[in-house]
Short mmCIF file of C-alpha atoms and ligand atoms in Angstrom, two decimals:
data_model
loop_
_atom_site.label_atom_id
_atom_site.label_comp_id
_atom_site.label_asym_id
_atom_site.label_seq_id
_atom_site.Cartn_x
_atom_site.Cartn_y
_atom_site.Cartn_z
CA UNK A 1 158.53 84.38 36.47
CA UNK A 2 162.23 84.99 36.99
CA UNK A 3 165.14 83.95 34.87
CA UNK A 4 163.59 84.83 31.52
CA UNK A 5 164.25 88.53 31.58
CA UNK A 6 167.64 90.06 30.90
CA UNK A 7 170.02 89.28 33.77
CA UNK A 8 170.38 92.07 36.32
CA UNK A 9 173.97 92.26 37.58
CA UNK A 10 174.27 93.80 41.05
CA UNK A 11 177.18 94.95 43.19
CA UNK A 12 177.23 95.44 46.93
CA UNK A 13 179.72 97.94 48.34
CA UNK A 14 181.03 98.20 51.89
CA UNK A 15 178.29 99.98 53.84
CA UNK A 16 178.03 102.41 56.70
CA UNK A 17 176.02 101.35 59.74
CA UNK A 18 172.70 99.76 58.85
CA UNK A 19 170.01 101.32 60.99
CA UNK A 20 166.23 101.55 61.19
CA UNK A 21 163.29 99.28 60.72
CA UNK A 22 163.21 96.46 58.17
CA UNK A 23 159.61 95.78 57.14
CA UNK A 24 160.30 92.55 55.29
CA UNK A 25 157.47 91.03 53.20
CA UNK A 26 155.05 88.31 54.20
CA UNK A 27 156.05 84.71 54.76
CA UNK A 28 156.39 82.81 51.51
CA UNK A 29 155.41 79.40 52.91
CA UNK A 30 152.32 80.78 54.66
CA UNK A 31 151.34 82.86 51.60
CA UNK A 32 151.30 79.83 49.26
CA UNK A 33 149.27 77.82 51.77
CA UNK A 34 146.78 80.64 52.40
CA UNK A 35 145.98 80.87 48.69
CA UNK A 36 145.72 77.10 48.21
CA UNK A 37 143.58 76.45 51.28
CA UNK A 38 141.46 79.49 50.43
CA UNK A 39 140.88 77.93 47.01
CA UNK A 40 139.84 74.67 48.69
CA UNK A 41 136.93 76.07 50.66
CA UNK A 42 133.60 77.47 49.64
CA UNK A 43 133.25 81.14 50.59
CA UNK A 44 135.65 84.04 50.93
CA UNK A 45 139.08 83.81 52.52
CA UNK A 46 140.66 87.21 53.19
CA UNK A 47 144.46 87.47 53.32
CA UNK A 48 146.46 90.48 54.47
CA UNK A 49 150.24 90.70 54.35
CA UNK A 50 150.46 88.20 51.47
CA UNK A 51 153.93 88.06 49.93
CA UNK A 52 153.55 89.62 46.49
CA UNK A 53 156.67 87.94 45.11
CA UNK A 54 156.72 86.08 41.80
CA UNK A 55 156.54 82.64 43.45
CA UNK A 56 153.31 83.43 45.27
CA UNK A 57 151.81 85.36 42.34
CA UNK A 58 152.34 82.23 40.23
CA UNK A 59 150.40 80.23 42.84
CA UNK A 60 147.60 82.82 42.76
CA UNK A 61 147.42 82.44 38.97
CA UNK A 62 147.37 78.67 39.32
CA UNK A 63 144.47 78.81 41.79
CA UNK A 64 142.51 80.85 39.23
CA UNK A 65 143.29 78.21 36.61
CA UNK A 66 141.81 75.55 38.93
CA UNK A 67 138.59 77.58 39.23
CA UNK A 68 139.01 79.80 42.31
CA UNK A 69 138.39 83.52 42.13
CA UNK A 70 141.47 85.31 43.43
CA UNK A 71 141.58 89.11 43.57
CA UNK A 72 143.63 91.87 45.20
CA UNK A 73 141.85 95.02 46.33
CA UNK A 74 143.30 98.54 46.28
CA UNK A 75 144.35 98.19 49.95
CA UNK A 76 146.56 95.22 49.05
CA UNK A 77 144.22 92.70 50.70
CA UNK A 78 143.69 89.44 48.82
CA UNK A 79 140.31 87.76 48.48
CA UNK A 80 139.95 84.10 47.53
CA UNK A 81 136.55 82.61 46.67
CA UNK A 82 137.26 78.92 46.74
CA UNK A 83 135.64 75.93 45.09
CA UNK A 84 135.64 73.49 48.02
CA UNK A 85 137.57 70.29 48.73
CA UNK A 86 137.40 68.16 45.56
CA UNK A 87 135.99 71.09 43.57
CA UNK A 88 139.01 72.00 41.45
CA UNK A 89 138.22 72.49 37.75
CA UNK A 90 140.56 71.13 35.09
CA UNK A 91 142.91 73.92 33.93
CA UNK A 92 142.77 74.76 30.24
CA UNK A 93 146.42 75.72 29.99
CA UNK A 94 149.75 74.52 31.33
CA UNK A 95 150.34 75.64 34.94
CA UNK A 96 153.58 77.61 35.08
CA UNK A 97 154.94 77.69 38.63
CA UNK A 98 157.95 79.82 37.70
CA UNK A 99 160.80 79.30 40.18
CA UNK A 100 158.70 77.81 42.95
CA UNK A 101 159.21 74.28 44.24
CA UNK A 102 156.73 74.96 47.05
CA UNK A 103 154.10 76.19 44.58
CA UNK A 104 154.31 73.26 42.20
CA UNK A 105 154.62 70.53 44.84
CA UNK A 106 151.76 71.78 47.00
CA UNK A 107 149.48 72.35 44.02
CA UNK A 108 150.22 68.87 42.66
CA UNK A 109 149.14 67.51 46.05
CA UNK A 110 146.01 69.65 46.15
CA UNK A 111 144.80 68.44 42.71
CA UNK A 112 145.98 64.81 42.88
CA UNK A 113 142.80 63.44 44.42
CA UNK A 114 140.38 65.13 42.02
CA UNK A 115 139.38 63.58 38.67
CA UNK A 116 141.21 66.21 36.61
CA UNK A 117 144.43 66.43 34.66
CA UNK A 118 146.99 69.22 34.80
CA UNK A 119 150.38 69.84 33.21
CA UNK A 120 152.99 71.72 35.23
CA UNK A 121 156.14 73.53 34.17
CA UNK A 122 158.57 76.09 35.57
CA UNK A 123 161.72 78.03 34.83
CA UNK A 124 165.12 76.47 34.11
CA UNK A 125 165.83 76.07 37.83
CA UNK A 126 162.50 74.45 38.74
CA UNK A 127 162.58 72.15 35.72
CA UNK A 128 165.81 70.60 37.07
CA UNK A 129 164.39 69.81 40.51
CA UNK A 130 163.18 66.36 41.64
CA UNK A 131 159.42 65.85 41.58
CA UNK A 132 159.30 62.08 42.22
CA UNK A 133 159.51 62.82 45.95
CA UNK A 134 155.96 64.18 45.56
CA UNK A 135 154.54 62.08 42.71
CA UNK A 136 155.60 58.80 44.42
CA UNK A 137 153.32 59.33 47.43
CA UNK A 138 150.60 60.84 45.22
CA UNK A 139 150.58 57.58 43.24
CA UNK A 140 149.55 55.79 46.45
CA UNK A 141 146.33 57.82 46.41
CA UNK A 142 145.75 56.64 42.83
CA UNK A 143 147.16 59.65 40.93
CA UNK A 144 149.39 59.18 37.89
CA UNK A 145 152.25 61.39 36.74
CA UNK A 146 154.27 61.47 33.56
CA UNK A 147 157.21 63.80 33.20
CA UNK A 148 160.73 64.09 31.86
CA UNK A 149 163.54 61.73 32.77
CA UNK A 150 164.40 61.69 36.46
CA UNK A 151 160.92 62.87 37.43
CA UNK A 152 161.47 66.43 36.18
CA UNK A 153 159.03 69.04 34.92
CA UNK A 154 157.26 69.57 32.60
CA UNK A 155 154.99 66.92 34.01
CA UNK A 156 151.35 65.93 33.68
CA UNK A 157 149.42 64.71 36.70
CA UNK A 158 146.15 62.81 36.31
CA UNK A 159 144.26 63.00 39.59
CA UNK A 160 142.68 59.93 41.18
CA UNK A 161 138.96 59.58 40.44
CA UNK A 162 138.48 57.29 43.46
CA UNK A 163 141.26 58.26 45.84
CA UNK A 164 142.18 56.05 48.77
CA UNK A 165 143.73 57.45 51.94
CA UNK A 166 147.39 56.67 52.55
CA UNK A 167 149.89 56.16 55.33
CA UNK A 168 153.21 57.60 54.23
CA UNK A 169 156.56 58.01 55.91
CA UNK A 170 158.35 60.94 54.30
CA UNK A 171 161.82 59.67 53.32
CA UNK A 172 163.51 63.10 53.21
CA UNK A 173 162.98 65.98 55.63
CA UNK A 174 160.63 68.03 53.43
CA UNK A 175 157.68 70.16 54.39
CA UNK A 176 156.74 70.34 50.73
CA UNK A 177 156.36 66.56 50.49
CA UNK A 178 154.52 66.37 53.82
CA UNK A 179 152.21 69.17 52.72
CA UNK A 180 151.55 67.68 49.28
CA UNK A 181 150.43 64.43 50.93
CA UNK A 182 148.23 66.25 53.45
CA UNK A 183 146.61 68.38 50.75
CA UNK A 184 145.95 65.25 48.68
CA UNK A 185 144.54 63.58 51.79
CA UNK A 186 141.91 66.32 52.06
CA UNK A 187 139.88 64.74 49.25
CA UNK A 188 140.46 61.09 50.18
CA UNK A 189 137.88 59.40 52.39
CA UNK A 190 139.09 58.28 55.82
CA UNK A 191 142.38 59.02 57.54
CA UNK A 192 145.58 59.98 55.75
CA UNK A 193 148.65 59.59 57.95
CA UNK A 194 152.01 61.27 57.32
CA UNK A 195 155.03 60.38 59.40
CA UNK A 196 158.13 62.53 59.51
CA UNK A 197 161.26 61.53 61.39
CA UNK A 198 162.51 65.09 61.62
CA UNK A 199 160.18 67.98 62.30
CA UNK A 200 159.83 70.30 59.32
CA UNK A 201 157.87 73.53 59.10
CA UNK A 202 154.31 72.91 60.26
CA UNK A 203 152.40 75.75 58.62
CA UNK A 204 150.17 73.34 56.69
CA UNK A 205 149.10 71.55 59.87
CA UNK A 206 148.49 74.83 61.71
CA UNK A 207 146.56 76.33 58.84
CA UNK A 208 144.47 73.21 58.24
CA UNK A 209 143.45 73.37 61.91
CA UNK A 210 142.54 77.03 61.42
CA UNK A 211 140.38 76.14 58.38
CA UNK A 212 138.49 73.61 60.51
CA UNK A 213 140.03 70.31 59.37
CA UNK A 214 140.47 67.47 61.85
CA UNK A 215 144.23 67.02 62.07
CA UNK A 216 146.20 65.61 64.96
CA UNK A 217 149.98 65.46 65.43
CA UNK A 218 151.46 62.95 67.86
CA UNK A 219 155.13 62.79 68.72
CA UNK A 220 156.04 59.10 68.93
CA UNK A 221 159.15 56.93 68.63
CA UNK A 222 158.53 56.83 64.86
CA UNK A 223 158.67 60.62 64.74
CA UNK A 224 155.84 63.07 64.20
CA UNK A 225 152.71 61.19 63.19
CA UNK A 226 150.17 63.49 61.56
CA UNK A 227 146.64 62.17 61.04
CA UNK A 228 144.20 64.05 58.82
CA UNK A 229 140.54 63.13 58.46
CA UNK A 230 139.60 63.46 54.80
CA UNK A 231 136.76 65.29 53.08
CA UNK A 232 136.20 68.06 55.61
CA UNK A 233 134.13 71.15 54.86
CA UNK A 234 136.84 73.76 55.20
CA UNK A 235 135.69 77.06 56.62
CA UNK A 236 136.99 80.27 54.98
CA UNK A 237 139.37 82.27 57.12
CA UNK A 238 140.80 85.71 57.63
CA UNK A 239 144.57 85.29 57.54
CA UNK A 240 147.21 87.78 58.62
CA UNK A 241 150.51 86.61 57.15
CA UNK A 242 153.46 87.31 59.46
CA UNK A 243 156.70 88.66 57.99
CA UNK A 244 159.02 86.01 56.63
CA UNK A 245 161.88 84.96 58.95
CA UNK A 246 163.71 83.65 55.87
CA UNK A 247 163.62 87.15 54.37
CA UNK A 248 164.37 88.77 57.74
CA UNK A 249 167.55 86.67 57.74
CA UNK A 250 169.14 89.03 55.19
CA UNK A 251 168.85 92.37 57.03
CA UNK A 252 169.53 90.57 60.33
CA UNK A 253 172.75 88.95 59.08
CA UNK A 254 173.75 92.18 57.32
CA UNK A 255 173.37 94.08 60.62
CA UNK A 256 175.36 91.46 62.53
CA UNK A 257 178.40 91.78 60.21
CA UNK A 258 178.26 95.51 59.39
CA UNK A 259 179.95 97.86 61.93
CA UNK A 260 177.67 100.16 63.93
CA UNK A 261 174.43 98.52 62.80
CA UNK A 262 171.19 98.36 64.78
CA UNK A 263 168.16 97.04 62.86
CA UNK A 264 164.67 96.17 64.06
CA UNK A 265 162.56 93.65 62.13
CA UNK A 266 159.01 93.96 63.47
CA UNK A 267 156.42 91.21 63.48
CA UNK A 268 158.38 88.28 62.14
CA UNK A 269 157.16 84.73 62.30
CA UNK A 270 159.07 82.78 64.95
CA UNK A 271 157.56 79.37 64.48
CA UNK A 272 160.14 77.05 66.11
CA UNK A 273 160.22 74.98 62.90
CA UNK A 274 161.65 78.09 61.18
CA UNK A 275 163.79 79.85 63.78
CA UNK A 276 167.02 77.78 63.69
CA UNK A 277 169.12 80.54 62.13
CA UNK A 278 168.50 82.93 65.01
CA UNK A 279 169.46 80.27 67.58
CA UNK A 280 172.65 79.58 65.63
CA UNK A 281 173.54 83.26 65.29
CA UNK A 282 173.17 83.68 69.04
CA UNK A 283 175.47 80.70 69.63
CA UNK A 284 178.01 82.46 67.39
CA UNK A 285 177.81 85.49 69.65
CA UNK A 286 175.42 87.64 67.62
CA UNK A 287 173.61 90.42 69.43
CA UNK A 288 169.96 89.51 68.77
CA UNK A 289 166.99 90.32 70.96
CA UNK A 290 163.36 89.27 70.68
CA UNK A 291 160.87 91.91 71.79
CA UNK A 292 157.07 91.63 72.19
CA UNK A 293 156.76 87.85 71.80
CA UNK A 294 153.12 87.11 70.96
CA UNK A 295 150.85 84.84 68.89
CA UNK A 296 149.02 85.99 65.76
CA UNK A 297 146.84 83.83 63.52
CA UNK A 298 148.10 80.59 65.08
CA UNK A 299 151.77 81.49 64.56
CA UNK A 300 154.23 82.83 67.16
CA UNK A 301 155.60 86.27 66.20
CA UNK A 302 158.00 88.80 67.74
CA UNK A 303 159.99 91.91 66.90
CA UNK A 304 163.64 91.08 66.36
CA UNK A 305 166.48 93.52 67.00
CA UNK A 306 169.91 92.77 65.49
CA UNK A 307 173.06 94.73 66.23
CA UNK A 308 176.61 94.64 64.89
CA UNK A 309 178.47 91.80 66.59
CA UNK A 310 182.27 92.15 66.24
CA UNK A 311 183.33 88.96 68.04
CA UNK A 312 181.51 86.19 66.20
CA UNK A 313 182.86 82.66 66.69
CA UNK A 314 182.52 79.72 64.34
CA UNK A 315 180.18 76.97 65.60
CA UNK A 316 179.12 73.44 64.80
CA UNK A 317 175.47 73.58 63.72
CA UNK A 318 173.64 70.49 65.03
CA UNK A 319 172.29 68.43 62.09
CA UNK A 320 168.93 68.05 63.83
CA UNK A 321 168.50 71.81 63.49
CA UNK A 322 168.88 71.70 59.70
CA UNK A 323 165.18 71.58 58.80
CA UNK A 324 164.42 74.65 60.91
CA UNK A 325 166.93 76.77 59.00
CA UNK A 326 167.23 74.98 55.67
CA UNK A 327 166.78 78.16 53.61
CA UNK A 328 169.14 80.14 55.82
CA UNK A 329 172.41 78.20 55.32
CA UNK A 330 173.51 80.40 52.39
CA UNK A 331 173.38 83.59 54.43
CA UNK A 332 174.72 81.80 57.52
CA UNK A 333 177.77 80.80 55.46
CA UNK A 334 178.35 84.50 54.78
CA UNK A 335 178.18 85.34 58.50
CA UNK A 336 180.52 82.39 59.15
CA UNK A 337 183.13 84.01 56.88
CA UNK A 338 183.24 86.99 59.26
CA UNK A 339 183.47 84.82 62.40
CA UNK A 340 186.67 83.49 63.90
CA UNK A 341 187.31 79.80 63.22
CA UNK A 342 185.37 77.15 61.33
CA UNK A 343 181.59 76.86 61.11
CA UNK A 344 180.65 73.24 60.48
CA UNK A 345 177.30 72.42 58.84
CA UNK A 346 176.32 68.75 58.58
CA UNK A 347 173.20 66.83 57.59
CA UNK A 348 172.40 69.32 54.85
CA UNK A 349 172.19 67.29 51.65
CA UNK A 350 168.78 68.84 50.90
CA UNK A 351 170.69 72.06 50.14
CA UNK A 352 171.87 70.39 46.95
CA UNK A 353 168.33 70.19 45.49
CA UNK A 354 167.01 73.68 46.19
CA UNK A 355 166.61 76.43 43.57
CA UNK A 356 170.31 75.69 42.97
CA UNK A 357 172.87 73.38 44.56
CA UNK A 358 173.30 75.84 47.38
CA UNK A 359 176.46 74.30 48.83
CA UNK A 360 178.18 74.45 45.46
CA UNK A 361 176.92 77.94 44.62
CA UNK A 362 177.94 79.43 47.98
CA UNK A 363 181.24 77.57 48.19
CA UNK A 364 182.25 78.81 44.72
CA UNK A 365 181.40 82.44 45.49
CA UNK A 366 182.96 82.41 48.96
CA UNK A 367 186.18 80.85 47.66
CA UNK A 368 186.36 83.45 44.88
CA UNK A 369 186.09 86.09 47.63
CA UNK A 370 189.06 84.70 49.57
CA UNK A 371 187.29 82.38 52.03
CA UNK A 372 188.31 78.74 52.50
CA UNK A 373 185.38 76.33 52.20
CA UNK A 374 185.46 72.54 52.38
CA UNK A 375 182.48 70.50 51.28
CA UNK A 376 181.16 66.96 50.88
CA UNK A 377 177.86 65.37 49.84
CA UNK A 378 175.94 66.47 52.94
CA UNK A 379 178.28 68.79 54.81
CA UNK A 380 180.37 71.92 54.43
CA UNK A 381 182.76 73.91 56.54
CA UNK A 382 183.40 77.65 56.20
CA UNK A 383 186.70 78.81 57.70
CA UNK A 384 185.98 82.26 59.09
CA UNK A 385 188.57 85.01 58.72
CA UNK A 386 187.21 87.29 61.43
CA UNK A 387 185.64 90.70 61.18
CA UNK A 388 187.38 93.09 58.77
CA UNK A 389 189.50 90.37 57.15
CA UNK A 390 187.30 89.05 54.34
CA UNK A 391 188.73 90.20 50.99
CA UNK A 392 185.68 90.00 48.65
CA UNK A 393 186.16 91.53 45.20
CA UNK A 394 184.52 88.61 43.36
CA UNK A 395 181.61 88.18 40.96
CA UNK A 396 179.36 85.28 41.95
CA UNK A 397 176.92 83.25 39.88
CA UNK A 398 173.40 83.27 41.33
CA UNK A 399 172.13 80.20 39.38
CA UNK A 400 168.54 81.56 39.26
CA UNK A 401 168.50 81.38 43.06
CA UNK A 402 167.18 84.36 45.01
CA UNK A 403 168.85 83.35 48.26
CA UNK A 404 172.27 82.98 46.64
CA UNK A 405 171.97 86.45 45.12
CA UNK A 406 170.86 88.08 48.39
CA UNK A 407 173.50 86.27 50.45
CA UNK A 408 176.32 87.64 48.31
CA UNK A 409 174.80 91.13 48.46
CA UNK A 410 174.95 90.85 52.27
CA UNK A 411 178.58 89.68 52.05
CA UNK A 412 179.61 92.78 50.08
CA UNK A 413 178.41 95.07 52.88
CA UNK A 414 181.37 94.07 55.07
CA UNK A 415 184.12 92.79 52.75
CA UNK A 416 187.23 94.80 51.91
CA UNK A 417 186.23 95.01 48.25
CA UNK A 418 182.75 94.99 46.63
CA UNK A 419 180.95 91.74 45.83
CA UNK A 420 178.93 91.28 42.62
CA UNK A 421 176.38 88.78 41.35
CA UNK A 422 175.80 88.06 37.68
CA UNK A 423 172.01 88.17 38.06
CA UNK A 424 169.95 89.59 40.91
CA UNK A 425 166.61 89.24 39.08
CA UNK A 426 165.60 86.04 40.98
CA UNK A 427 165.39 88.14 44.17
CA UNK A 428 161.91 89.16 42.96
CA UNK A 429 160.65 85.63 43.58
CA UNK A 430 160.65 86.04 47.37
CA UNK A 431 161.78 89.55 48.33
CA UNK A 432 160.73 92.04 45.65
CA UNK A 433 161.54 95.06 47.88
CA UNK A 434 165.02 93.83 48.84
CA UNK A 435 166.94 96.64 47.12
CA UNK A 436 164.91 99.63 48.43
CA UNK A 437 164.59 98.05 51.88
CA UNK A 438 168.34 97.47 52.21
CA UNK A 439 169.08 100.95 50.77
CA UNK A 440 166.72 102.44 53.38
CA UNK A 441 168.82 100.82 56.12
CA UNK A 442 172.02 102.28 54.63
CA UNK A 443 173.27 99.51 52.34
CA UNK A 444 175.01 100.44 49.10
CA UNK A 445 173.78 97.98 46.45
CA UNK A 446 174.04 99.15 42.86
CA UNK A 447 172.82 97.62 39.64
CA UNK A 448 175.65 96.73 37.32
C1 LIG B 501 159.06 75.05 52.06
C2 LIG B 501 159.79 73.94 52.43
C3 LIG B 501 161.25 73.84 52.24
C4 LIG B 501 161.89 75.18 51.95
C5 LIG B 501 161.11 75.99 50.95
C6 LIG B 501 159.70 76.25 51.48
C7 LIG B 501 157.61 75.05 52.28
O1 LIG B 501 161.50 72.98 51.14
O2 LIG B 501 163.21 75.00 51.49
O3 LIG B 501 161.73 77.23 50.69
O4 LIG B 501 156.99 76.13 52.21
O5 LIG B 501 157.06 73.97 52.55
P1 LIG B 501 161.59 71.37 51.31
O6 LIG B 501 160.25 70.85 51.61
O7 LIG B 501 162.09 70.90 49.97
O8 LIG B 501 162.57 71.16 52.41
#
């Protein structure tokens, strides 16, 4: 769990060319889902490439608390012996999901239709985040939740003893909410239907299909209508987790803004519901190339080459692209500072309820580094200064948010003066090898 240890200040200094191969860790979203679905089927699920970051390790611990056997062998392969749909045991202790909104929300969904009770908590960041978006639809199945004011953790969920299937239109674009409802629907008889107006990441749907569930997605005038038939016998799987495009975003953006750079990120997941950043970077004039496009384990993957791109232009990011790059706006705002002209980002109010208020956190740090940023409730504009002209020299607050910390470390690679963060320890939640990986490419990030 991050945020409890002593803060780890970090400073990023202007770097030489970044070159070589960036073997970023496994996809965080897919890793959580692999563990949870593995725990929901009888038999052994084998997972390679699992992200061994704190967020996912907390989910592994939680699956053990609900009765699954979860082990890691000496080769780094994970083995999950699950308990079957509806087979979760009642945990004896509080479930601590650390910093992970995905972990807690998906697990709440997975246990909400079993006759058990569980209490969830997290770190100071997670305990500020809204949970009603998940407990409201779970109540429709018959589950009950009691937490702190405003639907915050710590929170106790009592699962429904006789769950009923639901039809639910997700009111905010959130894959976590969609997934929580689908996971709850697994143990409800009949058809659970989830409707989303805007497409969000579809790893849960893809993985449920892989595990043998009957799940159909139709694109209609209402949006994406996802129908899941409850109480399936899930079949254990062998899962190869692709590398995380959201982690790849950091070396890719670093290469794009750092003179002379040429970085290859092999085998990254390119699910279209995740790839919005790369489309946007290309529109800005970034030199990105996909090589070896292929499909692995039901997910599209490719090798991605990123090179220094001196003539970036500010762009208007279409709001309908927001869900496919929601975690990448912080690092995009850094690239935007090195582009010429404004980059306009609208339809992004979800950024305000992530691990931190990401608009506020990035705007404060960028402004302190000499960049003009305007912002409103669901939009922000970064006025780019052009390559070589970004002053830097600031210390930024990371607010227990891994992506804020990593974004400012990327910024410091190309600013005139170094950029610091007060605490880089949250980076371990999603990208535990960030420092050695970036150093291996030629970045100069120092502790202190
Ligand atoms: C995730 C969904 C997104 C994303 C998060 C991972 C997931 O959150 O920001 O990092 O794995 O389902 P929301 O569902 O809140 O948009």
